[in-house]
CSV table of C-alpha atoms and ligand atoms in Angstrom, one decimal:
chain,number,residue,atom,x,y,z
A,1,UNK,CA,-21.9,-9.2,-9.8
A,2,UNK,CA,-22.1,-8.5,-6.4
A,3,UNK,CA,-18.6,-7.4,-4.9
A,4,UNK,CA,-17.6,-6.7,-1.2
A,5,UNK,CA,-14.8,-4.7,-0.3
A,6,UNK,CA,-13.0,-5.3,3.0
A,7,UNK,CA,-11.5,-1.9,4.8
A,8,UNK,CA,-12.3,1.7,5.7
A,9,UNK,CA,-9.6,4.3,3.9
A,10,UNK,CA,-9.1,5.8,0.5
A,11,UNK,CA,-7.6,2.9,-0.9
A,12,UNK,CA,-11.0,0.9,-0.7
A,13,UNK,CA,-13.2,4.2,-1.5
A,14,UNK,CA,-10.9,4.1,-4.9
A,15,UNK,CA,-11.4,0.4,-5.4
A,16,UNK,CA,-15.4,0.5,-4.9
A,17,UNK,CA,-15.5,3.4,-7.3
A,18,UNK,CA,-13.5,2.0,-9.9
A,19,UNK,CA,-15.3,-1.2,-9.7
A,20,UNK,CA,-18.6,0.6,-9.8
A,21,UNK,CA,-17.6,1.6,-13.3
A,22,UNK,CA,-17.7,-2.1,-14.9
A,23,UNK,CA,-20.5,-3.6,-16.6
A,24,UNK,CA,-22.6,-5.6,-14.3
A,25,UNK,CA,-21.8,-4.1,-11.0
A,26,UNK,CA,-24.7,-2.2,-9.9
A,27,UNK,CA,-23.6,-1.6,-6.0
A,28,UNK,CA,-20.7,-2.5,-4.0
A,29,UNK,CA,-20.8,-3.3,-0.3
A,30,UNK,CA,-18.0,-1.9,2.0
A,31,UNK,CA,-17.0,-3.4,5.0
A,32,UNK,CA,-16.9,-1.3,7.2
A,33,UNK,CA,-16.2,1.6,4.9
A,34,UNK,CA,-16.6,5.3,6.3
A,35,UNK,CA,-19.2,8.1,6.2
A,36,UNK,CA,-17.7,9.7,3.3
A,37,UNK,CA,-17.9,6.8,1.1
A,38,UNK,CA,-22.1,6.7,1.8
A,39,UNK,CA,-21.9,10.1,-0.3
A,40,UNK,CA,-21.7,7.9,-3.4
A,41,UNK,CA,-25.2,6.4,-3.6
A,42,UNK,CA,-24.1,3.1,-4.8
A,43,UNK,CA,-21.8,2.3,-2.3
A,44,UNK,CA,-23.3,0.7,0.9
A,45,UNK,CA,-21.1,0.5,4.3
A,46,UNK,CA,-21.6,-1.9,6.9
A,47,UNK,CA,-20.6,-1.3,10.5
A,48,UNK,CA,-18.5,-4.7,11.6
A,49,UNK,CA,-15.4,-5.2,13.6
A,50,UNK,CA,-13.2,-6.8,10.8
A,51,UNK,CA,-11.2,-8.5,13.7
A,52,UNK,CA,-13.8,-10.8,14.6
A,53,UNK,CA,-13.9,-13.2,12.4
A,54,UNK,CA,-17.3,-14.7,13.2
A,55,UNK,CA,-19.1,-11.5,12.8
A,56,UNK,CA,-17.5,-10.8,9.5
A,57,UNK,CA,-18.5,-14.3,8.3
A,58,UNK,CA,-22.1,-13.7,9.4
A,59,UNK,CA,-22.2,-10.4,7.7
A,60,UNK,CA,-20.7,-12.0,4.6
A,61,UNK,CA,-23.4,-14.9,4.8
A,62,UNK,CA,-26.2,-12.1,4.8
A,63,UNK,CA,-24.7,-10.1,1.7
A,64,UNK,CA,-23.7,-13.4,-0.1
A,65,UNK,CA,-21.1,-11.3,-2.6
A,66,UNK,CA,-19.8,-13.1,-5.6
A,67,UNK,CA,-16.2,-11.5,-4.9
A,68,UNK,CA,-14.7,-10.2,-1.6
A,69,UNK,CA,-11.8,-8.1,-1.9
A,70,UNK,CA,-9.6,-7.2,0.8
A,71,UNK,CA,-7.9,-3.8,0.9
A,72,UNK,CA,-5.3,-3.9,3.7
A,73,UNK,CA,-2.8,-6.5,4.9
A,74,UNK,CA,-3.7,-7.1,8.6
A,75,UNK,CA,-6.9,-9.3,8.1
A,76,UNK,CA,-5.0,-11.5,5.5
A,77,UNK,CA,-1.9,-12.0,7.7
A,78,UNK,CA,-4.3,-12.5,10.5
A,79,UNK,CA,-5.9,-15.3,8.3
A,80,UNK,CA,-9.3,-13.8,7.7
A,81,UNK,CA,-9.2,-13.8,3.9
A,82,UNK,CA,-8.5,-17.4,4.1
A,83,UNK,CA,-11.3,-18.2,6.7
A,84,UNK,CA,-13.8,-16.7,4.3
A,85,UNK,CA,-12.3,-18.6,1.6
A,86,UNK,CA,-12.8,-21.9,3.4
A,87,UNK,CA,-16.3,-21.2,4.2
A,88,UNK,CA,-16.9,-20.9,0.7
A,89,UNK,CA,-16.5,-17.4,-0.3
A,90,UNK,CA,-14.7,-16.3,-3.5
A,91,UNK,CA,-11.9,-14.2,-2.2
A,92,UNK,CA,-9.1,-12.0,-3.6
A,93,UNK,CA,-6.8,-11.9,-1.1
A,94,UNK,CA,-3.5,-13.9,0.1
A,95,UNK,CA,-3.7,-16.9,2.5
A,96,UNK,CA,-2.3,-16.9,5.9
A,97,UNK,CA,1.0,-18.4,4.8
A,98,UNK,CA,1.5,-16.6,1.6
A,99,UNK,CA,0.5,-13.1,3.5
A,100,UNK,CA,4.1,-13.5,5.4
A,101,UNK,CA,5.7,-12.0,2.1
A,102,UNK,CA,4.7,-9.0,3.6
A,103,UNK,CA,4.1,-10.0,7.6
A,104,UNK,CA,7.4,-11.2,7.9
A,105,UNK,CA,10.3,-9.4,6.5
A,106,UNK,CA,12.8,-12.2,7.0
A,107,UNK,CA,10.3,-14.6,5.2
A,108,UNK,CA,10.2,-12.3,2.6
A,109,UNK,CA,14.0,-11.5,2.3
A,110,UNK,CA,14.6,-15.5,2.5
A,111,UNK,CA,12.3,-16.3,-0.4
A,112,UNK,CA,13.9,-13.4,-2.5
A,113,UNK,CA,17.4,-15.1,-2.1
A,114,UNK,CA,15.6,-18.6,-2.7
A,115,UNK,CA,14.2,-17.5,-5.6
A,116,UNK,CA,16.9,-15.3,-7.5
A,117,UNK,CA,14.9,-11.9,-7.0
A,118,UNK,CA,17.3,-9.0,-6.6
A,119,UNK,CA,17.5,-7.4,-3.3
A,120,UNK,CA,19.9,-6.0,-0.8
A,121,UNK,CA,22.2,-8.2,1.0
A,122,UNK,CA,21.2,-8.7,4.7
A,123,UNK,CA,21.4,-10.9,8.2
A,124,UNK,CA,19.3,-11.6,10.8
A,125,UNK,CA,19.4,-11.4,14.2
A,126,UNK,CA,17.2,-13.2,16.9
A,127,UNK,CA,18.3,-11.0,20.1
A,128,UNK,CA,19.6,-7.7,21.3
A,129,UNK,CA,23.1,-8.7,22.1
A,130,UNK,CA,23.5,-10.8,18.8
A,131,UNK,CA,22.4,-7.6,16.9
A,132,UNK,CA,24.5,-5.2,19.0
A,133,UNK,CA,27.6,-7.1,18.2
A,134,UNK,CA,26.4,-7.6,14.7
A,135,UNK,CA,26.7,-4.1,14.2
A,136,UNK,CA,30.6,-4.1,14.1
A,137,UNK,CA,30.7,-6.0,10.8
A,138,UNK,CA,28.8,-3.2,8.9
A,139,UNK,CA,30.6,-0.1,7.8
A,140,UNK,CA,28.0,2.0,8.9
A,141,UNK,CA,29.5,5.6,8.6
A,142,UNK,CA,30.4,4.8,5.0
A,143,UNK,CA,27.8,2.7,3.5
A,144,UNK,CA,25.0,3.1,6.1
A,145,UNK,CA,22.8,0.2,7.1
A,146,UNK,CA,19.1,-0.6,7.1
A,147,UNK,CA,17.7,-1.9,10.6
A,148,UNK,CA,14.4,-3.5,10.0
A,149,UNK,CA,12.0,-5.1,12.6
A,150,UNK,CA,10.6,-8.3,11.4
A,151,UNK,CA,6.9,-7.6,11.9
A,152,UNK,CA,4.3,-5.5,10.6
A,153,UNK,CA,4.8,-1.8,12.2
A,154,UNK,CA,3.0,0.4,9.7
A,155,UNK,CA,6.2,1.9,8.4
A,156,UNK,CA,7.7,2.4,11.9
A,157,UNK,CA,9.6,-0.6,11.7
A,158,UNK,CA,12.3,0.6,9.5
A,159,UNK,CA,15.5,2.7,10.1
A,160,UNK,CA,18.1,3.7,7.5
A,161,UNK,CA,21.0,5.5,9.2
A,162,UNK,CA,24.7,6.5,8.8
A,163,UNK,CA,25.0,7.2,12.2
A,164,UNK,CA,26.1,4.4,14.6
A,165,UNK,CA,24.6,6.3,18.2
A,166,UNK,CA,21.4,5.8,15.8
A,167,UNK,CA,21.9,2.3,15.0
A,168,UNK,CA,22.5,1.1,18.7
A,169,UNK,CA,19.6,3.4,19.9
A,170,UNK,CA,17.1,1.7,17.2
A,171,UNK,CA,18.3,-1.7,18.4
A,172,UNK,CA,17.7,-0.8,22.0
A,173,UNK,CA,14.1,0.7,21.2
A,174,UNK,CA,13.0,-2.0,19.1
A,175,UNK,CA,14.0,-4.9,21.5
A,176,UNK,CA,14.1,-3.4,24.7
A,177,UNK,CA,11.9,-0.1,25.1
A,178,UNK,CA,8.4,-0.9,26.2
A,179,UNK,CA,7.3,2.5,25.1
A,180,UNK,CA,8.4,2.0,21.6
A,181,UNK,CA,5.5,1.4,19.2
A,182,UNK,CA,7.8,-1.2,17.9
A,183,UNK,CA,8.7,-4.3,19.9
A,184,UNK,CA,10.4,-7.2,18.2
A,185,UNK,CA,12.2,-10.4,18.8
A,186,UNK,CA,14.1,-10.3,15.5
A,187,UNK,CA,15.8,-7.8,13.4
A,188,UNK,CA,17.4,-7.6,9.9
A,189,UNK,CA,20.1,-5.5,8.8
A,190,UNK,CA,20.3,-4.5,5.1
A,191,UNK,CA,22.8,-2.8,2.8
A,192,UNK,CA,21.3,0.8,1.7
A,193,UNK,CA,20.2,0.6,-1.8
A,194,UNK,CA,20.4,3.9,-4.1
A,195,UNK,CA,18.5,5.2,-6.7
A,196,UNK,CA,14.6,6.0,-7.1
A,197,UNK,CA,12.0,4.3,-5.4
A,198,UNK,CA,8.6,2.9,-7.4
A,199,UNK,CA,5.8,1.0,-6.5
A,200,UNK,CA,4.9,-1.8,-8.9
A,201,UNK,CA,1.7,-3.7,-8.8
A,202,UNK,CA,0.6,-7.0,-10.3
A,203,UNK,CA,-2.6,-9.2,-9.8
A,204,UNK,CA,-2.0,-13.0,-8.9
A,205,UNK,CA,-4.2,-15.8,-9.1
A,206,UNK,CA,-1.7,-18.3,-7.6
A,207,UNK,CA,-0.5,-19.5,-11.6
A,208,UNK,CA,0.2,-16.4,-13.3
A,209,UNK,CA,0.2,-12.4,-13.2
A,210,UNK,CA,-1.2,-9.5,-14.8
A,211,UNK,CA,0.8,-6.1,-14.4
A,212,UNK,CA,-1.4,-3.6,-13.1
A,213,UNK,CA,0.8,-0.6,-13.4
A,214,UNK,CA,3.3,2.0,-11.3
A,215,UNK,CA,2.9,4.7,-8.8
A,216,UNK,CA,5.4,7.0,-7.1
A,217,UNK,CA,4.4,7.7,-3.5
A,218,UNK,CA,5.8,10.5,-1.1
A,219,UNK,CA,6.1,9.1,2.5
A,220,UNK,CA,7.2,12.4,4.3
A,221,UNK,CA,5.3,15.0,5.9
A,222,UNK,CA,6.6,18.0,4.5
A,223,UNK,CA,7.4,19.7,1.2
A,224,UNK,CA,11.0,18.7,-0.1
A,225,UNK,CA,10.8,15.2,1.3
A,226,UNK,CA,11.4,16.6,4.8
A,227,UNK,CA,9.4,15.8,8.1
A,228,UNK,CA,8.4,12.6,9.8
A,229,UNK,CA,7.3,9.2,7.6
A,230,UNK,CA,3.6,9.1,7.3
A,231,UNK,CA,1.4,6.4,5.6
A,232,UNK,CA,1.6,8.5,2.2
A,233,UNK,CA,1.0,12.2,1.4
A,234,UNK,CA,0.6,12.0,-2.1
A,235,UNK,CA,1.6,9.7,-5.2
A,236,UNK,CA,1.5,10.3,-9.0
A,237,UNK,CA,1.6,7.4,-11.9
A,238,UNK,CA,4.2,8.4,-14.3
A,239,UNK,CA,3.7,7.8,-18.3
A,240,UNK,CA,7.6,7.5,-19.6
A,241,UNK,CA,9.0,6.0,-16.5
A,242,UNK,CA,10.0,3.3,-16.0
A,243,UNK,CA,10.9,2.9,-19.5
A,244,UNK,CA,9.8,-0.5,-21.3
A,245,UNK,CA,13.0,-2.4,-20.8
A,246,UNK,CA,12.8,-1.7,-17.0
A,247,UNK,CA,9.0,-2.6,-17.2
A,248,UNK,CA,9.7,-6.1,-18.8
A,249,UNK,CA,12.7,-6.4,-16.2
A,250,UNK,CA,10.3,-6.1,-13.2
A,251,UNK,CA,7.9,-8.8,-15.0
A,252,UNK,CA,10.7,-11.3,-15.5
A,253,UNK,CA,12.8,-10.7,-12.3
A,254,UNK,CA,10.4,-9.9,-10.1
A,255,UNK,CA,6.7,-10.8,-10.6
A,256,UNK,CA,7.3,-14.2,-12.5
A,257,UNK,CA,9.6,-15.5,-9.8
A,258,UNK,CA,7.0,-14.6,-7.2
A,259,UNK,CA,4.0,-16.2,-8.8
A,260,UNK,CA,6.5,-19.4,-9.6
A,261,UNK,CA,8.5,-19.5,-6.6
A,262,UNK,CA,5.1,-19.2,-4.3
A,263,UNK,CA,3.5,-21.9,-6.2
A,264,UNK,CA,6.4,-24.3,-5.9
A,265,UNK,CA,6.7,-23.7,-2.2
A,266,UNK,CA,3.2,-24.6,-1.7
A,267,UNK,CA,2.1,-21.0,-0.7
A,268,UNK,CA,0.5,-20.1,-4.1
A,269,UNK,CA,0.1,-16.1,-4.1
A,270,UNK,CA,-3.4,-14.8,-4.9
A,271,UNK,CA,-4.4,-11.2,-4.9
A,272,UNK,CA,-2.6,-7.8,-5.4
A,273,UNK,CA,1.2,-8.0,-5.1
A,274,UNK,CA,2.9,-4.6,-4.3
A,275,UNK,CA,6.6,-4.6,-5.2
A,276,UNK,CA,8.5,-1.6,-3.4
A,277,UNK,CA,11.4,-1.2,-5.9
A,278,UNK,CA,14.6,0.9,-5.8
A,279,UNK,CA,15.8,1.8,-9.7
A,280,UNK,CA,19.2,3.0,-10.6
A,281,UNK,CA,20.8,0.7,-13.4
A,282,UNK,CA,19.4,-2.1,-11.8
A,283,UNK,CA,16.0,-3.0,-10.3
A,284,UNK,CA,16.0,-4.2,-6.5
A,285,UNK,CA,13.3,-5.3,-4.4
A,286,UNK,CA,13.0,-3.3,-1.2
A,287,UNK,CA,9.7,-5.0,0.1
A,288,UNK,CA,6.7,-6.7,-0.8
A,289,UNK,CA,3.2,-5.8,0.6
A,290,UNK,CA,0.2,-8.2,-0.3
A,291,UNK,CA,-2.2,-5.3,-1.1
A,292,UNK,CA,-2.6,-2.3,-3.1
A,293,UNK,CA,-0.9,0.8,-1.7
A,294,UNK,CA,-2.6,3.7,-0.3
A,295,UNK,CA,-2.3,6.3,-1.6
A,296,UNK,CA,-1.1,4.2,-4.8
A,297,UNK,CA,-4.5,2.8,-5.5
A,298,UNK,CA,-6.2,5.9,-5.5
A,299,UNK,CA,-3.8,7.3,-8.3
A,300,UNK,CA,-3.5,4.3,-10.5
A,301,UNK,CA,-7.1,2.5,-10.3
A,302,UNK,CA,-8.5,5.5,-12.4
A,303,UNK,CA,-6.1,4.7,-15.0
A,304,UNK,CA,-7.1,1.1,-15.4
A,305,UNK,CA,-9.1,0.3,-18.3
A,306,UNK,CA,-11.2,-2.8,-18.8
A,307,UNK,CA,-13.6,-5.0,-17.2
A,308,UNK,CA,-11.8,-5.0,-13.6
A,309,UNK,CA,-14.3,-6.7,-11.8
A,310,UNK,CA,-14.4,-9.8,-14.2
A,311,UNK,CA,-10.6,-9.8,-14.0
A,312,UNK,CA,-10.6,-9.7,-10.2
A,313,UNK,CA,-13.2,-12.5,-10.3
A,314,UNK,CA,-11.0,-15.0,-12.5
A,315,UNK,CA,-8.2,-14.0,-10.4
A,316,UNK,CA,-9.9,-15.1,-7.2
A,317,UNK,CA,-11.0,-18.2,-9.1
A,318,UNK,CA,-7.4,-19.0,-10.2
A,319,UNK,CA,-8.2,-18.8,-13.8
A,320,UNK,CA,-6.6,-15.9,-15.3
A,321,UNK,CA,-5.2,-18.1,-17.9
A,322,UNK,CA,-8.6,-18.8,-19.3
A,323,UNK,CA,-9.6,-15.3,-19.2
A,324,UNK,CA,-10.2,-13.8,-23.2
A,325,UNK,CA,-10.0,-10.4,-22.1
A,326,UNK,CA,-7.3,-8.1,-20.7
A,327,UNK,CA,-6.6,-4.8,-18.8
A,328,UNK,CA,-4.9,-1.5,-20.4
A,329,UNK,CA,-3.5,1.3,-18.6
A,330,UNK,CA,-4.7,4.7,-19.8
A,331,UNK,CA,-2.4,6.9,-21.7
A,332,UNK,CA,-3.2,9.7,-19.1
A,333,UNK,CA,-1.1,10.6,-16.1
A,334,UNK,CA,-2.8,10.6,-12.4
A,335,UNK,CA,-2.0,12.7,-9.4
A,336,UNK,CA,-3.4,12.3,-6.1
A,337,UNK,CA,-2.8,14.7,-3.2
A,338,UNK,CA,-3.5,13.6,0.4
A,339,UNK,CA,-5.2,16.1,2.9
A,340,UNK,CA,-4.6,15.3,6.7
A,341,UNK,CA,-5.6,16.3,10.1
A,342,UNK,CA,-3.5,18.9,11.7
A,343,UNK,CA,-1.0,17.4,14.1
A,344,UNK,CA,-0.4,14.0,11.7
A,345,UNK,CA,1.4,12.0,11.9
A,346,UNK,CA,1.6,12.6,15.9
A,347,UNK,CA,4.6,9.8,16.1
A,348,UNK,CA,5.0,11.0,19.9
A,349,UNK,CA,1.4,10.1,20.8
A,350,UNK,CA,0.2,14.0,20.6
A,351,UNK,CA,-3.2,14.9,20.0
A,352,UNK,CA,-4.1,15.5,16.4
A,353,UNK,CA,-7.0,18.4,15.4
A,354,UNK,CA,-10.0,16.3,14.8
A,355,UNK,CA,-13.7,16.5,14.7
A,356,UNK,CA,-13.8,19.5,12.6
A,357,UNK,CA,-16.7,20.1,9.9
A,358,UNK,CA,-15.4,19.3,6.4
A,359,UNK,CA,-17.1,21.5,3.7
A,360,UNK,CA,-16.4,20.6,0.0
A,361,UNK,CA,-17.9,23.4,-2.4
A,362,UNK,CA,-18.9,22.6,-5.8
A,363,UNK,CA,-15.9,22.4,-8.1
A,364,UNK,CA,-13.8,21.5,-11.0
A,365,UNK,CA,-13.6,17.6,-12.1
A,366,UNK,CA,-11.6,15.3,-10.0
A,367,UNK,CA,-12.5,12.5,-7.4
A,368,UNK,CA,-12.3,12.7,-3.5
A,369,UNK,CA,-11.7,9.6,-1.7
A,370,UNK,CA,-12.7,9.4,1.8
A,371,UNK,CA,-10.5,7.9,4.7
A,372,UNK,CA,-10.5,9.3,8.5
A,373,UNK,CA,-14.1,10.8,8.6
A,374,UNK,CA,-17.3,10.1,10.2
A,375,UNK,CA,-20.7,11.7,10.7
A,376,UNK,CA,-21.4,13.9,13.8
A,377,UNK,CA,-24.7,15.9,14.2
A,378,UNK,CA,-25.3,15.5,10.4
A,379,UNK,CA,-21.9,16.7,9.6
A,380,UNK,CA,-19.0,15.2,7.9
A,381,UNK,CA,-15.9,15.3,10.4
A,382,UNK,CA,-12.2,14.2,10.4
A,383,UNK,CA,-11.2,11.2,12.6
A,384,UNK,CA,-8.3,10.4,11.9
A,385,UNK,CA,-4.5,11.2,10.2
A,386,UNK,CA,-5.4,11.0,6.7
A,387,UNK,CA,-8.7,12.4,6.0
A,388,UNK,CA,-9.4,12.3,2.3
A,389,UNK,CA,-7.3,12.6,-0.9
A,390,UNK,CA,-7.9,14.0,-4.5
A,391,UNK,CA,-7.0,12.2,-7.8
A,392,UNK,CA,-6.9,14.2,-10.7
A,393,UNK,CA,-6.2,12.9,-14.7
A,394,UNK,CA,-4.5,14.9,-17.2
A,395,UNK,CA,-2.6,14.6,-20.4
A,396,UNK,CA,0.5,15.3,-18.8
A,397,UNK,CA,1.8,15.4,-14.7
A,398,UNK,CA,1.6,19.3,-14.9
A,399,UNK,CA,-2.3,19.5,-16.0
A,400,UNK,CA,-3.1,16.3,-13.7
A,401,UNK,CA,-1.4,18.4,-11.0
A,402,UNK,CA,-2.8,21.7,-11.4
A,403,UNK,CA,-6.2,20.0,-11.7
A,404,UNK,CA,-5.8,18.4,-8.3
A,405,UNK,CA,-4.6,21.7,-6.4
A,406,UNK,CA,-7.5,23.5,-8.1
A,407,UNK,CA,-9.8,21.2,-6.4
A,408,UNK,CA,-8.0,21.0,-3.3
A,409,UNK,CA,-9.0,24.8,-2.9
A,410,UNK,CA,-12.5,23.6,-2.5
A,411,UNK,CA,-12.0,21.5,0.6
A,412,UNK,CA,-12.1,23.1,3.9
A,413,UNK,CA,-11.6,22.1,7.4
A,414,UNK,CA,-9.8,23.4,10.4
A,415,UNK,CA,-5.9,22.4,10.4
A,416,UNK,CA,-6.2,20.6,7.3
A,417,UNK,CA,-2.3,19.8,6.4
A,418,UNK,CA,-1.2,18.7,2.6
A,419,UNK,CA,2.1,19.2,0.7
A,420,UNK,CA,2.4,21.5,-1.9
A,421,UNK,CA,5.1,19.6,-4.1
A,422,UNK,CA,3.3,16.4,-4.6
A,423,UNK,CA,4.3,15.6,-8.4
A,424,UNK,CA,5.9,18.9,-8.9
A,425,UNK,CA,9.4,17.4,-9.7
A,426,UNK,CA,11.2,19.6,-7.3
A,427,UNK,CA,12.1,16.8,-5.2
A,428,UNK,CA,13.9,15.5,-8.2
A,429,UNK,CA,11.5,12.6,-9.2
B,501,AMP,P1,10.0,-1.1,4.0
B,501,AMP,O1,9.0,-0.9,5.3
B,501,AMP,O2,10.7,-2.3,4.1
B,501,AMP,O3,9.0,-0.5,2.6
B,501,AMP,O4,10.7,0.1,4.3
B,501,AMP,C1,10.3,1.7,4.2
B,501,AMP,C2,11.2,2.6,3.6
B,501,AMP,O5,12.4,2.4,4.1
B,501,AMP,C3,11.3,2.3,2.0
B,501,AMP,O6,10.2,3.0,1.4
B,501,AMP,C4,12.7,2.8,1.9
B,501,AMP,O7,12.7,4.5,1.5
B,501,AMP,C5,13.5,2.5,3.1
B,501,AMP,N1,14.1,1.5,2.8
B,501,AMP,C6,14.0,0.1,3.2
B,501,AMP,N2,14.9,-0.8,3.0
B,501,AMP,C7,15.9,0.0,2.3
B,501,AMP,C8,17.1,-0.2,1.4
B,501,AMP,N3,17.9,-1.6,1.7
B,501,AMP,N4,18.0,0.6,1.0
B,501,AMP,C9,17.4,1.8,1.0
B,501,AMP,N5,16.3,2.3,1.7
B,501,AMP,C10,15.4,1.6,2.2
B,502,LIG,N1,1.8,3.7,0.1
B,502,LIG,C1,2.8,3.0,0.7
B,502,LIG,C2,1.8,1.7,1.3
B,502,LIG,O1,0.6,1.6,1.1
B,502,LIG,O2,2.5,1.2,2.4
């Protein structure tokens, strides 16, 4: 099977490496990919601006893949997956309308309420004045408030606060401040949910779903969950949590109503569904994403056993029900540690420490997935925030974690930044 993966980060590297393990897959084309991926002889990267639909179509026509898998959400929200689908390609990824589950937080919340999917109560405001007046209805200092911009904002469009001044400042930034990276015409306010966060993943073909697994990521930059929010500094896949009963509840109260509700409403969902959940005694949905998480993919994919490419192919064709094989989740635990550039996440636009040579010594087992790298003067150098990540498996979280941090000792570049407490339990997870 000829497979093309769209995207350029660690998530796409993990997808490609995992699919290469399947019988019948000899190489993977990654569009555009990155220079670190080229270290794998069976991965071929192709320079292409994926925002240019015609350029992408022309490249895909040349490569003629049997299956195209989208890594990131933006091209799906832009309708690029649907465009390739309409041009005769077999695409695993949401249609433009179905992509609204991630692309519009208001669409997503309203969908959840219509389909009885558990989530926090919310209100929508369509102007700054309305929203400012709306704050008076919320007991911010006692119960807190979550303010969300109704748009894709790479994690910057959500503020959770118990401070009334911060709530007002957030609104003026989101609606009125041209220098704020988030500019929105609508916001929603939500009740603060309490509990532990979990990312849960399912593969959907428009009719039915297969649960893929679970992971916990670390969004803050610094040890002890301190510092600014990032794209994710590490992750682990727990073995015993959530328990069987909770897993069943996630299937029945979240994944099933999604696949059935989206079909009923005329926007069947095909692709990877990522449910961001808050678990206490109850399961509540924080948000949906229409893709694998990054770095959740790097953590979870190495644990998935079975012919994943064949299963993805069936999902893309809408024929999971005809599939006579299944996927299983390994008994092992998985830990992933991200290594970022010095200065990441540079929220205020300050420069990061870039273009340093990355040296990797021969070392113990484990897998390196590349993200923000390029080739310069025959050397691999860092070009962006998250540079690479290391995944190790083990019989326990402790052994997987020890292996990942041991392997990390073999990675060297100036300014490299990482957390020391991924999967350590010291943060109460
Ligand atoms: P989102 O972009 O909706 O995933 O929100 C980003 C982060 O904000 C989540 O990962 C949570 O940590 C936090 N968050 C969002 N909504 C809520 C909520 N209703 N209650 C508590 N935390 C939330
Ligand atoms: N790790 C969170 C995300 O991919 O959105």
